[in-house]
Amino acid sequence: RPLVWIMIIYLIIKQWQARQPFPESGGKVKSIGTDAEWAAAKANGRPKVIDAYATWCPPCRAAAPVYGQMSTLYPDVDFYKVDVDKNPAVAQELGVRSMPTFKVFDGTHKELGTVVGFQRSQIEKLLEPVRSATAKSESAKAETKAE
């Protein structure tokens, strides 16, 4: 009988965890909730990272605060999150098959890469070309001002 009690307690804990609110990402992460918001995000001409998540997904919950922190470290990149259960059309367009999935795009909305599961180092690796392009752009602007 102890096994039955352990299973009951386990199920109660899992139910309680599922009812907890999704942690806020913080930082400068913007939520995409409508097709119009998705269209605006695609058309804005800035590099972007899209986090496709689900509120019931434990790795997504763990990644949310760290993703928010990352958004403050890259001022020239837009960070978005898409709840795949509330916006399945966007998830389908992005080709999301598991959560969390992170897609990195350049300013022309060309996909630079995908990271399935939260691997901060892999996301940062995909952002390196964006960071170096931004640095080159900034140095060119500084040279132009100096002349």
Short mmCIF file of C-alpha atoms in Angstrom, two decimals:
data_model
loop_
_atom_site.label_atom_id
_atom_site.label_comp_id
_atom_site.label_asym_id
_atom_site.label_seq_id
_atom_site.Cartn_x
_atom_site.Cartn_y
_atom_site.Cartn_z
CA ARG A 1 0.00 0.00 0.00
CA PRO A 2 2.84 2.50 0.44
CA LEU A 3 3.35 2.48 -3.33
CA VAL A 4 -0.27 3.54 -3.87
CA TRP A 5 0.13 6.44 -1.42
CA ILE A 6 3.36 7.53 -3.10
CA MET A 7 1.62 7.55 -6.50
CA ILE A 8 -1.32 9.55 -5.12
CA ILE A 9 1.00 12.13 -3.56
CA TYR A 10 3.02 12.32 -6.78
CA LEU A 11 -0.13 12.97 -8.84
CA ILE A 12 -1.32 15.64 -6.40
CA ILE A 13 2.05 17.41 -6.61
CA LYS A 14 2.01 17.27 -10.43
CA GLN A 15 -1.50 18.72 -10.52
CA TRP A 16 -0.45 21.52 -8.19
CA GLN A 17 2.63 22.31 -10.31
CA ALA A 18 0.52 22.45 -13.47
CA ARG A 19 -1.75 25.08 -11.89
CA GLN A 20 1.10 27.43 -10.99
CA PRO A 21 1.29 30.55 -13.17
CA PHE A 22 3.84 30.57 -15.97
CA PRO A 23 6.95 32.51 -14.87
CA GLU A 24 7.36 35.92 -16.42
CA SER A 25 10.21 36.23 -18.87
CA GLY A 26 10.97 39.81 -17.91
CA GLY A 27 13.56 41.83 -19.76
CA LYS A 28 12.41 43.07 -23.15
CA VAL A 29 10.62 39.91 -24.28
CA LYS A 30 7.45 40.63 -26.26
CA SER A 31 4.59 38.19 -26.46
CA ILE A 32 3.05 37.29 -29.83
CA GLY A 33 -0.61 36.50 -29.35
CA THR A 34 -2.19 37.34 -32.69
CA ASP A 35 -1.44 36.89 -36.37
CA ALA A 36 -1.13 40.68 -36.70
CA GLU A 37 1.55 40.78 -34.00
CA TRP A 38 3.39 37.96 -35.76
CA ALA A 39 3.22 39.80 -39.10
CA ALA A 40 4.56 42.98 -37.46
CA ALA A 41 7.40 41.06 -35.82
CA LYS A 42 8.41 39.48 -39.14
CA ALA A 43 8.32 42.80 -40.97
CA ASN A 44 10.19 44.99 -38.49
CA GLY A 45 13.60 44.53 -40.15
CA ARG A 46 15.45 43.68 -36.93
CA PRO A 47 17.18 40.45 -35.93
CA LYS A 48 14.99 38.37 -33.64
CA VAL A 49 14.77 35.30 -31.44
CA ILE A 50 11.45 33.48 -31.15
CA ASP A 51 10.74 31.24 -28.15
CA ALA A 52 7.98 28.73 -28.95
CA TYR A 53 6.78 27.46 -25.58
CA ALA A 54 3.86 25.84 -23.78
CA THR A 55 2.69 26.72 -20.29
CA TRP A 56 2.56 23.04 -19.28
CA CYS A 57 6.18 22.41 -20.35
CA PRO A 58 8.64 22.22 -17.38
CA PRO A 59 11.76 23.08 -19.47
CA CYS A 60 9.87 26.09 -20.88
CA ARG A 61 9.12 27.28 -17.34
CA ALA A 62 12.77 26.93 -16.38
CA ALA A 63 13.96 28.76 -19.50
CA ALA A 64 11.62 31.78 -19.22
CA PRO A 65 13.59 33.89 -16.66
CA VAL A 66 16.95 33.14 -18.31
CA TYR A 67 15.51 34.03 -21.73
CA GLY A 68 14.30 37.32 -20.28
CA GLN A 69 17.77 38.01 -18.91
CA MET A 70 19.29 37.25 -22.33
CA SER A 71 16.97 39.82 -23.92
CA THR A 72 18.67 42.59 -21.94
CA LEU A 73 22.14 41.51 -23.10
CA TYR A 74 21.37 41.93 -26.81
CA PRO A 75 19.90 45.42 -27.32
CA ASP A 76 19.92 45.15 -31.13
CA VAL A 77 17.90 41.91 -31.16
CA ASP A 78 14.16 41.58 -30.56
CA PHE A 79 13.10 38.72 -28.29
CA TYR A 80 9.62 37.23 -28.71
CA LYS A 81 7.69 34.37 -27.15
CA VAL A 82 4.82 32.44 -28.71
CA ASP A 83 2.51 30.14 -26.74
CA VAL A 84 2.05 27.24 -29.18
CA ASP A 85 -1.28 26.27 -27.63
CA LYS A 86 -2.76 29.76 -28.06
CA ASN A 87 -1.24 30.45 -31.48
CA PRO A 88 -0.87 27.15 -33.35
CA ALA A 89 -0.70 28.86 -36.76
CA VAL A 90 2.55 30.63 -35.84
CA ALA A 91 3.93 27.42 -34.32
CA GLN A 92 3.11 25.57 -37.52
CA GLU A 93 4.71 28.28 -39.67
CA LEU A 94 7.85 28.06 -37.54
CA GLY A 95 7.86 24.26 -37.83
CA VAL A 96 7.78 23.71 -34.07
CA ARG A 97 7.64 20.04 -33.14
CA SER A 98 8.74 20.13 -29.49
CA MET A 99 9.06 22.69 -26.73
CA PRO A 100 10.86 24.82 -26.08
CA THR A 101 12.05 25.66 -29.59
CA PHE A 102 14.09 28.79 -30.23
CA LYS A 103 14.39 30.22 -33.75
CA VAL A 104 16.92 32.93 -34.59
CA PHE A 105 16.33 35.22 -37.60
CA ASP A 106 18.38 38.02 -39.12
CA GLY A 107 16.89 41.40 -40.06
CA THR A 108 15.55 40.09 -43.38
CA HIS A 109 13.73 37.27 -41.56
CA LYS A 110 16.19 34.70 -42.90
CA GLU A 111 16.44 31.85 -40.39
CA LEU A 112 19.92 31.60 -38.88
CA GLY A 113 19.18 28.47 -36.89
CA THR A 114 17.02 26.51 -34.49
CA VAL A 115 17.67 25.30 -30.96
CA VAL A 116 15.36 22.61 -29.58
CA GLY A 117 15.39 22.56 -25.80
CA PHE A 118 16.87 25.39 -23.82
CA GLN A 119 20.59 25.60 -24.47
CA ARG A 120 21.68 29.16 -23.78
CA SER A 121 25.14 28.67 -25.28
CA GLN A 122 23.64 27.43 -28.57
CA ILE A 123 21.31 30.42 -28.81
CA GLU A 124 24.20 32.80 -28.11
CA LYS A 125 26.28 31.02 -30.77
CA LEU A 126 23.51 31.67 -33.32
CA LEU A 127 23.41 35.33 -32.26
CA GLU A 128 27.16 35.86 -32.85
CA PRO A 129 26.79 36.79 -36.56
CA VAL A 130 24.09 39.27 -35.57
CA ARG A 131 26.30 40.77 -32.86
CA SER A 132 29.33 41.07 -35.16
CA ALA A 133 27.22 42.60 -37.96
CA THR A 134 25.86 45.14 -35.48
CA ALA A 135 29.38 45.95 -34.28
CA LYS A 136 30.54 46.50 -37.89
CA SER A 137 27.55 48.74 -38.53
CA GLU A 138 28.26 50.78 -35.39
CA SER A 139 31.94 51.22 -36.28
CA ALA A 140 31.00 52.33 -39.83
CA LYS A 141 28.61 54.92 -38.36
CA ALA A 142 31.34 56.16 -36.02
CA GLU A 143 33.80 56.49 -38.91
CA THR A 144 31.23 58.42 -40.94
CA LYS A 145 30.66 60.84 -38.04
CA ALA A 146 34.41 61.29 -37.57
CA GLU A 147 34.83 62.38 -41.19
#
